[in-house]
Short mmCIF file of C-alpha atoms and ligand atoms in Angstrom, two decimals:
data_model
loop_
_atom_site.label_atom_id
_atom_site.label_comp_id
_atom_site.label_asym_id
_atom_site.label_seq_id
_atom_site.Cartn_x
_atom_site.Cartn_y
_atom_site.Cartn_z
CA MET A 1 13.21 5.08 -44.19
CA PRO A 2 11.59 2.43 -42.00
CA GLU A 3 11.29 -1.06 -43.43
CA PRO A 4 7.95 -1.88 -45.02
CA VAL A 5 5.48 -3.52 -42.68
CA ILE A 6 5.10 -7.25 -43.04
CA PHE A 7 2.37 -8.24 -40.68
CA GLU A 8 1.59 -11.67 -42.09
CA ARG A 9 4.40 -14.02 -40.99
CA SER A 10 2.65 -17.35 -41.26
CA THR A 11 4.56 -20.07 -43.14
CA SER A 12 2.78 -23.29 -43.93
CA GLY A 13 3.93 -26.19 -41.74
CA ARG A 14 5.57 -24.19 -38.92
CA ARG A 15 4.73 -25.14 -35.35
CA GLY A 16 4.99 -23.14 -32.18
CA TYR A 17 4.60 -25.96 -29.68
CA SER A 18 6.01 -29.35 -28.82
CA LEU A 19 4.21 -31.73 -26.53
CA PRO A 20 6.02 -34.20 -24.28
CA ALA A 21 5.69 -37.92 -25.09
CA THR A 22 2.45 -39.26 -23.72
CA THR A 23 2.55 -41.59 -20.75
CA VAL A 24 -1.09 -42.68 -21.06
CA PRO A 25 -2.73 -44.72 -23.83
CA GLU A 26 -3.82 -42.71 -26.88
CA VAL A 27 -7.56 -42.37 -27.44
CA MET A 28 -9.15 -41.44 -30.71
CA LEU A 29 -11.41 -38.36 -30.36
CA ASP A 30 -14.81 -38.34 -31.94
CA LEU A 31 -14.17 -37.38 -35.58
CA ALA A 32 -17.11 -34.98 -35.48
CA LEU A 33 -15.17 -32.87 -32.97
CA GLN A 34 -12.05 -32.64 -35.13
CA ARG A 35 -11.55 -29.79 -37.56
CA ASP A 36 -8.79 -29.20 -40.04
CA ASP A 37 -10.11 -26.01 -41.61
CA LEU A 38 -9.18 -23.58 -38.82
CA ASN A 39 -7.63 -20.48 -40.27
CA LEU A 40 -4.77 -20.05 -37.79
CA PRO A 41 -1.33 -18.56 -38.38
CA GLU A 42 1.53 -21.08 -38.51
CA LEU A 43 4.55 -19.79 -36.66
CA SER A 44 7.47 -21.00 -34.61
CA GLU A 45 7.80 -19.84 -31.01
CA LEU A 46 10.66 -17.55 -32.05
CA ASP A 47 8.53 -16.01 -34.81
CA VAL A 48 5.88 -15.18 -32.23
CA VAL A 49 8.34 -13.74 -29.71
CA ARG A 50 9.91 -11.55 -32.37
CA HIS A 51 6.55 -10.43 -33.73
CA TYR A 52 5.24 -9.20 -30.38
CA THR A 53 8.56 -7.80 -29.20
CA ARG A 54 8.85 -5.81 -32.44
CA LEU A 55 5.29 -4.52 -32.07
CA SER A 56 5.98 -3.47 -28.48
CA GLN A 57 9.07 -1.56 -29.62
CA GLU A 58 7.02 0.38 -32.13
CA ASN A 59 4.75 1.51 -29.36
CA ARG A 60 5.34 4.72 -27.45
CA ALA A 61 5.23 3.91 -23.76
CA ILE A 62 6.20 5.60 -20.52
CA ASP A 63 9.06 3.10 -20.12
CA THR A 64 10.57 4.23 -23.44
CA THR A 65 9.43 7.80 -24.07
CA PHE A 66 8.42 11.09 -22.45
CA TYR A 67 4.63 10.90 -22.48
CA PRO A 68 3.07 14.29 -21.63
CA LEU A 69 -0.54 13.23 -22.26
CA GLY A 70 -2.42 15.89 -20.32
CA SER A 71 -5.10 14.80 -17.84
CA CYS A 72 -3.81 11.21 -18.05
CA THR A 73 -0.86 11.58 -15.63
CA MET A 74 1.53 9.24 -17.43
CA LYS A 75 4.06 9.20 -14.62
CA TYR A 76 6.67 6.52 -14.10
CA ASN A 77 5.27 3.27 -12.69
CA PRO A 78 7.87 2.12 -10.17
CA LYS A 79 8.81 -1.52 -10.66
CA VAL A 80 8.50 -2.22 -6.95
CA ASN A 81 4.72 -1.90 -7.42
CA GLU A 82 4.88 -4.72 -9.96
CA GLU A 83 6.97 -6.88 -7.63
CA VAL A 84 4.36 -6.53 -4.92
CA ALA A 85 1.46 -7.20 -7.29
CA ALA A 86 3.29 -10.35 -8.44
CA LEU A 87 3.78 -11.75 -4.93
CA ARG A 88 2.14 -15.12 -4.62
CA GLY A 89 -0.11 -13.97 -1.78
CA VAL A 90 -1.41 -11.12 -3.94
CA ARG A 91 -1.50 -12.73 -7.35
CA ARG A 92 -2.87 -16.15 -6.42
CA ILE A 93 -5.49 -15.13 -3.90
CA HIS A 94 -8.93 -16.39 -4.83
CA PRO A 95 -11.75 -13.88 -4.39
CA TYR A 96 -13.99 -16.49 -2.76
CA THR A 97 -11.44 -17.36 -0.06
CA PRO A 98 -13.08 -16.88 3.35
CA GLY A 99 -12.15 -13.60 5.04
CA THR A 100 -10.53 -15.43 7.95
CA GLU A 101 -7.86 -16.75 5.56
CA VAL A 102 -7.11 -13.48 3.76
CA GLN A 103 -6.74 -11.10 6.66
CA GLY A 104 -3.60 -9.67 5.04
CA ALA A 105 -5.41 -8.63 1.87
CA LEU A 106 -8.31 -7.16 3.84
CA HIS A 107 -5.83 -5.29 6.01
CA VAL A 108 -4.19 -3.77 2.91
CA MET A 109 -7.58 -2.64 1.61
CA TYR A 110 -8.60 -1.29 5.01
CA GLU A 111 -5.45 0.79 5.24
CA LEU A 112 -5.85 1.99 1.66
CA GLN A 113 -9.39 3.17 2.50
CA HIS A 114 -7.92 5.06 5.44
CA ILE A 115 -5.05 6.67 3.49
CA LEU A 116 -7.35 7.80 0.67
CA ALA A 117 -9.83 9.26 3.17
CA GLN A 118 -6.99 11.26 4.69
CA LEU A 119 -5.76 12.52 1.32
CA ALA A 120 -9.32 13.51 0.37
CA GLY A 121 -10.03 15.18 3.71
CA LEU A 122 -13.21 13.07 3.79
CA ASP A 123 -14.46 10.30 6.07
CA ALA A 124 -15.31 7.04 4.30
CA VAL A 125 -14.05 5.27 1.18
CA SER A 126 -15.19 2.62 -1.28
CA LEU A 127 -12.43 0.91 -3.26
CA LEU A 128 -14.81 -0.85 -5.62
CA PRO A 129 -15.13 1.37 -8.73
CA ALA A 130 -12.98 0.03 -11.55
CA ALA A 131 -12.12 3.33 -13.26
CA GLY A 132 -12.43 7.07 -12.87
CA ALA A 133 -15.68 7.25 -14.82
CA HIS A 134 -17.03 4.37 -12.74
CA GLY A 135 -16.10 6.27 -9.57
CA GLU A 136 -18.00 9.28 -10.88
CA LEU A 137 -21.11 7.20 -11.47
CA THR A 138 -20.82 5.58 -8.04
CA GLY A 139 -20.35 8.96 -6.37
CA MET A 140 -23.30 10.54 -8.17
CA LEU A 141 -25.51 7.57 -7.25
CA VAL A 142 -24.50 8.13 -3.61
CA ILE A 143 -25.52 11.80 -3.92
CA ARG A 144 -28.83 10.78 -5.49
CA ALA A 145 -29.48 8.21 -2.76
CA HIS A 146 -28.81 10.88 -0.14
CA HIS A 147 -31.36 13.29 -1.63
CA GLU A 148 -33.96 10.54 -2.13
CA HIS A 149 -33.48 9.20 1.37
CA ARG A 150 -34.44 12.64 2.70
CA GLY A 151 -37.45 12.81 0.39
CA ASP A 152 -35.77 15.64 -1.48
CA VAL A 153 -36.85 14.46 -4.94
CA GLU A 154 -37.22 17.75 -6.81
CA ARG A 155 -33.49 18.07 -7.44
CA LEU A 156 -33.13 17.05 -11.07
CA ASN A 157 -30.18 19.11 -12.32
CA VAL A 158 -26.44 18.74 -11.99
CA LEU A 159 -24.14 21.64 -12.80
CA VAL A 160 -21.01 20.79 -14.80
CA ALA A 161 -18.24 23.22 -15.72
CA ASP A 162 -17.66 23.64 -19.46
CA SER A 163 -13.99 22.72 -18.97
CA ALA A 164 -15.00 19.31 -17.53
CA HIS A 165 -13.80 15.96 -18.78
CA GLY A 166 -16.48 14.43 -21.02
CA THR A 167 -17.12 11.73 -18.44
CA ASN A 168 -18.68 14.31 -16.05
CA PRO A 169 -21.76 15.20 -18.11
CA ALA A 170 -22.07 11.57 -19.22
CA THR A 171 -22.04 10.48 -15.57
CA ALA A 172 -24.66 13.01 -14.52
CA VAL A 173 -26.96 11.77 -17.28
CA MET A 174 -26.38 8.11 -16.41
CA ALA A 175 -27.21 8.90 -12.78
CA GLY A 176 -30.57 10.22 -13.99
CA TYR A 177 -29.89 13.96 -13.96
CA THR A 178 -30.12 16.78 -16.47
CA VAL A 179 -26.86 18.59 -17.12
CA ARG A 180 -26.60 22.36 -16.77
CA SER A 181 -23.30 23.56 -18.21
CA VAL A 182 -21.53 26.45 -16.44
CA GLN A 183 -19.09 28.59 -18.41
CA SER A 184 -15.54 29.38 -17.49
CA ASP A 185 -14.54 33.03 -17.17
CA ALA A 186 -11.59 34.77 -18.82
CA ARG A 187 -9.18 33.57 -16.12
CA GLY A 188 -10.26 29.96 -16.51
CA ASN A 189 -12.32 29.90 -13.30
CA VAL A 190 -15.99 28.94 -13.03
CA ASP A 191 -18.03 32.02 -13.96
CA LEU A 192 -19.63 32.95 -10.63
CA VAL A 193 -22.29 35.17 -12.18
CA GLU A 194 -23.53 32.32 -14.34
CA LEU A 195 -23.25 29.85 -11.49
CA ARG A 196 -25.51 32.03 -9.34
CA GLN A 197 -28.05 32.20 -12.15
CA LEU A 198 -28.15 28.44 -12.67
CA VAL A 199 -28.14 27.21 -9.09
CA GLY A 200 -31.43 26.72 -7.27
CA PRO A 201 -33.76 24.36 -5.43
CA ASP A 202 -33.62 22.00 -8.44
CA THR A 203 -29.82 21.61 -8.08
CA ALA A 204 -28.74 18.15 -6.90
CA GLY A 205 -25.11 19.14 -7.00
CA MET A 206 -22.17 20.26 -9.04
CA MET A 207 -19.40 18.20 -10.63
CA LEU A 208 -16.13 20.09 -10.66
CA THR A 209 -12.50 19.30 -11.34
CA ASN A 210 -10.01 21.35 -9.35
CA PRO A 211 -7.35 21.95 -10.55
CA ASN A 212 -9.50 21.94 -13.65
CA THR A 213 -8.64 20.46 -17.04
CA LEU A 214 -6.99 23.74 -17.99
CA GLY A 215 -4.46 22.94 -15.26
CA LEU A 216 -5.72 25.88 -13.20
CA PHE A 217 -6.68 26.00 -9.55
CA ASP A 218 -10.04 27.70 -9.30
CA GLU A 219 -9.40 30.86 -7.32
CA ASN A 220 -12.99 30.96 -6.04
CA ILE A 221 -13.31 27.32 -5.06
CA GLN A 222 -14.64 27.97 -1.55
CA GLU A 223 -17.19 30.47 -2.81
CA ILE A 224 -18.36 28.01 -5.48
CA CYS A 225 -18.87 25.31 -2.84
CA ASP A 226 -20.71 27.78 -0.60
CA ILE A 227 -23.08 28.82 -3.42
CA VAL A 228 -23.96 25.20 -4.22
CA HIS A 229 -24.28 24.20 -0.56
CA GLU A 230 -26.53 27.14 0.25
CA ALA A 231 -28.89 25.92 -2.47
CA GLY A 232 -28.90 22.44 -0.88
CA GLY A 233 -26.69 20.80 -3.53
CA LEU A 234 -23.61 18.67 -2.94
CA MET A 235 -20.16 19.17 -4.44
CA TYR A 236 -18.74 16.29 -6.47
CA GLY A 237 -14.98 16.53 -6.99
CA ASP A 238 -13.47 14.86 -10.03
CA GLY A 239 -10.19 13.86 -8.42
CA ALA A 240 -8.76 12.02 -11.42
CA ASN A 241 -6.03 14.65 -11.47
CA MET A 242 -4.89 14.79 -7.85
CA ASN A 243 -1.28 15.04 -8.91
CA ALA A 244 -1.00 18.68 -7.92
CA LEU A 245 -2.87 18.38 -4.63
CA ALA A 246 -2.00 15.00 -3.12
CA GLY A 247 -0.24 15.65 0.18
CA ILE A 248 -0.75 19.43 -0.08
CA ALA A 249 -4.47 20.32 -0.08
CA LYS A 250 -7.49 18.22 0.86
CA PRO A 251 -10.56 18.51 -1.37
CA GLY A 252 -12.78 18.00 1.69
CA ASP A 253 -11.27 21.15 3.22
CA LEU A 254 -12.03 23.06 0.02
CA GLY A 255 -15.71 22.10 0.28
CA PHE A 256 -16.13 18.91 -1.77
CA ASP A 257 -18.46 16.26 -0.35
CA VAL A 258 -17.61 13.35 -2.67
CA LEU A 259 -14.39 12.73 -4.59
CA HIS A 260 -13.05 9.99 -6.79
CA PHE A 261 -9.40 9.13 -7.22
CA ASN A 262 -7.80 7.57 -10.26
CA LEU A 263 -5.32 5.18 -8.68
CA HIS A 264 -4.03 4.42 -12.17
CA LYS A 265 -3.10 8.07 -12.64
CA THR A 266 -2.04 9.76 -9.42
CA PHE A 267 -0.90 6.62 -7.63
CA SER A 268 1.01 5.19 -10.50
CA THR A 269 -0.42 1.94 -11.63
CA PRO A 270 0.10 1.25 -15.33
CA HIS A 271 -2.59 2.51 -17.68
CA GLY A 272 -2.96 3.69 -21.21
CA GLY A 273 -3.84 0.31 -22.64
CA GLY A 274 -7.40 0.53 -21.39
CA GLY A 275 -7.13 -0.94 -17.93
CA PRO A 276 -7.50 -2.44 -15.44
CA GLY A 277 -7.71 0.60 -13.22
CA ALA A 278 -9.38 1.69 -10.00
CA GLY A 279 -11.46 4.76 -9.18
CA PRO A 280 -12.19 4.67 -5.43
CA ILE A 281 -14.50 7.31 -3.98
CA ALA A 282 -14.31 9.17 -0.70
CA VAL A 283 -17.36 10.75 0.95
CA ARG A 284 -18.34 12.79 4.02
CA ASP A 285 -19.53 10.88 7.08
CA TYR A 286 -23.25 11.52 6.48
CA LEU A 287 -22.92 9.84 3.05
CA ALA A 288 -21.01 6.77 4.29
CA SER A 289 -24.12 4.63 4.77
CA TYR A 290 -24.89 4.83 1.01
CA LEU A 291 -21.51 3.47 -0.16
CA PRO A 292 -21.58 0.40 -2.38
CA ASP A 293 -21.35 -3.09 -0.96
CA PRO A 294 -18.91 -4.22 0.46
CA ILE A 295 -16.55 -1.97 2.38
CA ILE A 296 -13.83 -3.23 4.70
CA ARG A 297 -14.35 -2.78 8.44
CA ALA A 298 -12.00 -3.42 11.34
CA GLU A 299 -13.45 -5.09 14.41
CA PRO A 300 -11.30 -5.33 17.52
CA ASN A 301 -10.94 -8.85 18.87
CA GLU A 302 -8.69 -10.65 21.36
CA ASN A 303 -5.84 -10.88 18.79
CA GLY A 304 -5.96 -7.20 17.88
CA LYS A 305 -8.03 -6.34 14.82
CA PHE A 306 -10.15 -8.53 12.63
CA PHE A 307 -10.89 -7.25 9.12
CA ALA A 308 -14.25 -8.08 7.60
CA LEU A 309 -16.41 -7.22 4.63
CA ALA A 310 -19.42 -5.13 5.62
CA THR A 311 -22.55 -3.85 3.90
CA PRO A 312 -23.27 -0.14 4.50
CA GLU A 313 -26.74 0.36 5.97
CA ASN A 314 -28.39 2.26 3.07
CA THR A 315 -26.08 0.94 0.38
CA ILE A 316 -26.69 1.79 -3.26
CA GLY A 317 -25.85 -1.89 -3.86
CA LYS A 318 -23.24 -3.62 -5.95
CA VAL A 319 -21.26 -1.59 -8.47
CA ARG A 320 -18.73 -4.28 -9.25
CA SER A 321 -18.23 -7.96 -8.62
CA LEU A 322 -16.28 -9.12 -5.59
CA TRP A 323 -13.74 -6.67 -4.11
CA GLY A 324 -12.62 -4.41 -6.93
CA ASN A 325 -9.36 -4.61 -8.87
CA TYR A 326 -7.21 -5.90 -6.04
CA ALA A 327 -3.92 -5.99 -7.98
CA VAL A 328 -4.33 -2.30 -8.81
CA LEU A 329 -5.17 -1.54 -5.18
CA ALA A 330 -2.04 -3.40 -4.07
CA ARG A 331 0.13 -1.40 -6.47
CA ALA A 332 -1.33 1.93 -5.33
CA TYR A 333 -0.94 0.93 -1.69
CA THR A 334 2.71 0.11 -2.34
CA TYR A 335 3.22 3.47 -4.01
CA LEU A 336 1.54 5.35 -1.17
CA ARG A 337 3.48 3.54 1.57
CA HIS A 338 6.72 3.81 -0.36
CA HIS A 339 6.46 7.60 -0.62
CA GLY A 340 4.65 8.44 2.60
CA ALA A 341 3.13 11.85 3.29
CA GLU A 342 6.38 13.74 2.71
CA GLY A 343 7.10 11.89 -0.52
CA LEU A 344 3.64 12.57 -1.90
CA ARG A 345 3.96 16.24 -1.09
CA ALA A 346 7.35 16.33 -2.84
CA ASN A 347 5.89 14.55 -5.90
CA SER A 348 3.03 17.04 -6.18
CA THR A 349 5.42 19.97 -5.75
CA HIS A 350 7.71 18.67 -8.49
CA ALA A 351 4.80 17.94 -10.81
CA VAL A 352 3.68 21.57 -10.49
CA LEU A 353 7.23 22.89 -10.87
CA ASN A 354 7.84 20.80 -14.01
CA ALA A 355 4.61 22.00 -15.63
CA ASN A 356 5.36 25.65 -14.89
CA TYR A 357 8.94 25.29 -16.14
CA LEU A 358 7.89 23.66 -19.40
CA GLY A 359 5.06 26.16 -19.93
CA SER A 360 7.48 29.05 -19.47
CA LEU A 361 9.75 27.62 -22.20
CA LEU A 362 6.98 26.90 -24.68
CA LYS A 363 5.12 30.17 -24.42
CA ALA A 364 7.95 31.71 -26.46
CA CYS A 365 6.47 30.11 -29.60
CA TYR A 366 2.99 28.88 -28.69
CA GLU A 367 0.05 30.74 -27.29
CA LEU A 368 -0.26 29.99 -23.57
CA ARG A 369 -4.00 30.57 -23.27
CA TYR A 370 -4.19 31.27 -19.55
CA ASP A 371 -0.94 32.94 -18.62
CA ARG A 372 -0.98 32.44 -14.88
CA PRO A 373 0.78 29.87 -12.69
CA CYS A 374 -0.53 26.43 -13.54
CA MET A 375 -0.82 23.29 -11.45
CA HIS A 376 0.23 19.88 -12.84
CA GLU A 377 -0.53 20.70 -16.50
CA PHE A 378 -1.10 23.60 -18.89
CA VAL A 379 -2.91 24.34 -22.13
CA LEU A 380 -1.29 25.69 -25.28
CA SER A 381 -3.17 26.75 -28.35
CA GLY A 382 -1.80 26.04 -31.82
CA SER A 383 -3.62 29.13 -33.13
CA ARG A 384 -0.38 30.86 -34.28
CA GLN A 385 0.73 27.78 -36.20
CA LYS A 386 -2.73 27.43 -37.73
CA ARG A 387 -2.09 30.68 -39.60
CA HIS A 388 0.61 28.80 -41.53
CA GLY A 389 -1.78 25.96 -42.30
CA VAL A 390 -0.34 23.71 -39.58
CA ARG A 391 -2.89 22.29 -37.21
CA THR A 392 -2.47 20.90 -33.73
CA VAL A 393 -2.92 17.36 -35.00
CA ASP A 394 0.04 17.94 -37.37
CA ILE A 395 2.21 19.16 -34.50
CA ALA A 396 1.26 16.08 -32.49
CA LYS A 397 2.23 13.77 -35.37
CA ARG A 398 5.50 15.61 -35.94
CA LEU A 399 6.46 15.16 -32.26
CA MET A 400 6.57 11.42 -32.91
CA ASP A 401 9.42 12.00 -35.37
CA PHE A 402 11.34 13.57 -32.48
CA GLY A 403 10.70 10.45 -30.39
CA PHE A 404 8.03 11.85 -28.06
CA HIS A 405 4.51 10.75 -27.33
CA PRO A 406 2.22 13.67 -28.27
CA PRO A 407 0.29 15.61 -25.63
CA THR A 408 -3.50 15.45 -25.38
CA ILE A 409 -4.95 17.41 -28.30
CA TYR A 410 -8.30 19.11 -28.94
CA PHE A 411 -9.11 18.81 -25.25
CA PRO A 412 -10.17 20.83 -23.32
CA LEU A 413 -12.82 21.74 -25.86
CA ILE A 414 -13.02 25.39 -24.85
CA VAL A 415 -9.56 26.25 -26.23
CA GLU A 416 -9.08 26.39 -30.00
CA GLU A 417 -6.44 23.96 -31.38
CA SER A 418 -5.61 22.97 -27.81
CA MET A 419 -2.67 20.93 -26.54
CA LEU A 420 -2.87 19.81 -22.91
CA ILE A 421 0.64 19.09 -21.61
CA GLU A 422 1.32 17.24 -18.36
CA PRO A 423 4.98 16.44 -17.74
CA THR A 424 4.54 14.85 -14.25
CA GLU A 425 7.14 14.82 -11.52
CA SER A 426 8.98 11.84 -13.00
CA GLU A 427 10.86 13.80 -15.64
CA SER A 428 14.28 15.41 -15.37
CA LYS A 429 15.05 18.97 -16.46
CA GLN A 430 17.08 17.49 -19.30
CA THR A 431 14.05 15.64 -20.70
CA LEU A 432 11.87 18.73 -20.37
CA ASP A 433 14.52 20.78 -22.21
CA GLU A 434 14.72 18.18 -25.00
CA PHE A 435 10.96 18.21 -25.40
CA ALA A 436 10.88 22.03 -25.42
CA ASP A 437 13.62 22.04 -28.09
CA ALA A 438 11.53 19.72 -30.26
CA MET A 439 8.39 21.85 -29.79
CA LEU A 440 10.28 25.04 -30.60
CA ALA A 441 11.88 23.41 -33.68
CA ILE A 442 8.39 22.42 -34.86
CA ALA A 443 7.14 25.99 -34.35
CA GLN A 444 10.03 27.16 -36.56
CA GLU A 445 9.20 24.55 -39.16
CA ALA A 446 5.58 25.68 -39.17
CA GLU A 447 6.85 28.95 -40.61
CA THR A 448 9.58 27.65 -42.92
CA ALA A 449 8.58 24.11 -43.94
CA PRO A 450 4.95 23.48 -43.03
CA GLU A 451 4.73 20.57 -45.50
CA THR A 452 7.19 18.51 -43.40
CA ILE A 453 4.84 18.80 -40.45
CA LYS A 454 1.73 18.08 -42.45
CA ARG A 455 3.31 14.84 -43.80
CA ALA A 456 4.41 13.69 -40.34
CA PRO A 457 5.04 11.24 -38.85
CA ASN A 458 7.87 10.55 -41.27
CA GLU A 459 9.93 8.25 -39.04
CA THR A 460 7.36 5.78 -37.83
CA ARG A 461 6.62 2.46 -39.49
CA LEU A 462 3.04 3.43 -40.24
CA ARG A 463 2.14 6.99 -41.19
CA ARG A 464 -1.21 8.66 -40.67
CA LEU A 465 -3.83 6.14 -39.78
CA ASP A 466 -7.55 6.42 -40.16
CA GLU A 467 -8.08 6.80 -36.44
CA THR A 468 -11.86 6.92 -36.58
CA THR A 469 -12.18 3.64 -38.45
CA ALA A 470 -9.52 2.09 -36.20
CA ALA A 471 -11.59 3.03 -33.14
CA ARG A 472 -15.03 2.31 -34.58
CA GLN A 473 -14.35 -0.81 -36.62
CA PRO A 474 -11.29 -2.43 -35.05
CA ASP A 475 -9.98 -5.46 -36.91
CA LEU A 476 -8.97 -7.72 -34.06
CA ALA A 477 -9.56 -11.30 -35.20
CA TYR A 478 -6.91 -13.14 -37.17
CA SER A 479 -7.65 -13.88 -40.77
CA ARG A 480 -4.96 -14.44 -43.33
CA GLU A 481 -6.69 -12.24 -45.86
CA SER A 482 -7.11 -9.21 -43.63
CA HIS A 483 -3.42 -9.04 -42.78
CA ASP A 484 -1.87 -8.51 -46.15
CA PRO A 485 1.13 -6.20 -45.97
CA GLN A 486 -0.06 -2.62 -45.59
CA GLU A 487 0.73 -0.09 -48.18
CA ASN A 488 1.36 3.20 -46.52
C1 PLP B 1 -9.01 10.37 -16.79
C2 PLP B 1 -10.06 11.25 -16.30
C3 PLP B 1 -11.34 10.76 -16.02
C4 PLP B 1 -11.80 9.35 -16.33
O1 PLP B 1 -11.01 8.34 -15.76
P1 PLP B 1 -11.06 6.87 -16.39
O2 PLP B 1 -10.28 6.03 -15.44
O3 PLP B 1 -10.43 6.97 -17.73
O4 PLP B 1 -12.48 6.45 -16.48
C5 PLP B 1 -12.27 11.64 -15.49
N1 PLP B 1 -11.96 12.92 -15.27
C6 PLP B 1 -10.74 13.45 -15.54
C7 PLP B 1 -10.46 14.89 -15.26
C8 PLP B 1 -9.75 12.62 -16.08
O5 PLP B 1 -8.55 13.13 -16.37
#
C-alpha cells in the first residue's frame, strides 16, 4: 500500500534561505510595514525540493508514462525544442525591443507563418492566438469580418457537427452566431441529408474537424465544402488534430477556407498543464486583410530581407498582446525544421498506423463503434463492460494501477461510455502491446472481479477524488489548516 499522504511539512523555526552578510549599513524599516503574523510554511530548502519532486513523481506525464489522451495529442516533446527555447536570444528577448534589433526572432516567425501556410494549403497566417480555442475565435471573427465587409449581414447561423469539440459551438456563439448542430451518420460522417436541409442564405459557415473527433476522415469532405460554399458560407477547419494529415493532405485542398493549428499538440510543445500554447490560424488570400494585428512581413532591402511587423488593411484588431507566445512558436519552429516535410509525413503515417494497430488489438474485448480504418485516434465504447456494472470511468481509474494515463473518456458525446484513444507516433510497438494487455486484463476483470475495478485506483497515493469540487473550488492558497493530512 502507498504511504499515507502527509502534505503539511512545516516545522516551526525552519528556514529555506540564507542571505549573505550585508555590505551596506542596516536601516530600520517603518514598523508599520512589518508583519509577524504571516501564515507561511516553515521549511528548509531540502524539504521544499523533496516536496515538489515527490509531487512531480506522483503525476502521470508524457516523460514517464504512455499518455493516450485522445484529441490532445500527447506526443513526445523532443528536448531539443527546450534547448532552443532556452537560448539566451530566445528567452531573454524583450517584446518592446525595436524590430531592427530582433531581426532573428522576426525571421523565425516569418518562416513559421510560411511553413504553416504550406501545411494548411492556405495563403496567410497569424501566429497570435494563444490556444486552439483562441484560434477558433480569431478565425470566426475573420469570417464574420469578411461577410460584413461585403454587406452580407443576413448570415447569422454557423453549422457545427455533433461530433465537434465543445470549443466549436462555444466559439460560434462568442463570435455572435447561432449554432445549428448537424448530425453524424452511421459511418461517422456528416449526415449530408441533414446538412442540405440546414444550409441556406442565413449560413455564415460551417465549423468542422477532419479527421473528426471520432478519429475518422469524412469520406464526403469535398461534397460538404461544396454544399456550404454554394450557399455562400465559408468552411472553418478545426485543425487542432492535424497529426494524421500534416505533410500528407492540405485542408485548403479539401475545401477549408480558415484553419487553426494547435502547435502544442501537433508540433509538440509541452501541454497538459494548461498552457502556454499557440493556436495560429491560416486563411485564404481574400481573407488575409482581416487577420489580427500584427503579422510579420518581409521587405526586400539592400542587405537582403528586412522583417517587420505589419497591420493588415481590414484587421479585426488585436487578439493578444505583443507577438503571441514566442517561446512556443520557437519550439514548434524547431520541431518543424528538425523533421522537415519528409519527417512530418513519416510522423503522420506512424501516428495513423499506431492507432489502427492498437484499435485492432482492443476490439477483441471492447466495442469499436466505427469499425473502419481510423486516422490518428479511435473511439471505443465501454458498453459491454457496463453490463457488468463497470463504467468507463472505472476502467480509466483502473488503468492508473497498470501505470498508464487514462484515455479521454465520455468524449465524443455521441458515443455511449466512450473512450477516445490516441497513441501518437512516439510510441513503440512494445508500449502499445503493454497497454493493450492492460486493457484486455481489465476487460477480463470486468467479468470476474468488477469490484477491483470499481475501487480503482488502488495503487496511487490518493484514490478517487471529487473531481468536480477540485475543478470548481480549487484550494490553491497555503493555509496550515487546509492542509491537514488527507484521509483517503
Ligand atoms: C484541443 C482541441 C481544441 C482546443 O484547443 P485548446 O488549445 O485546448 O484551446 C479544439 N478542438 C479540438 C478538436 C481539440 O482537440
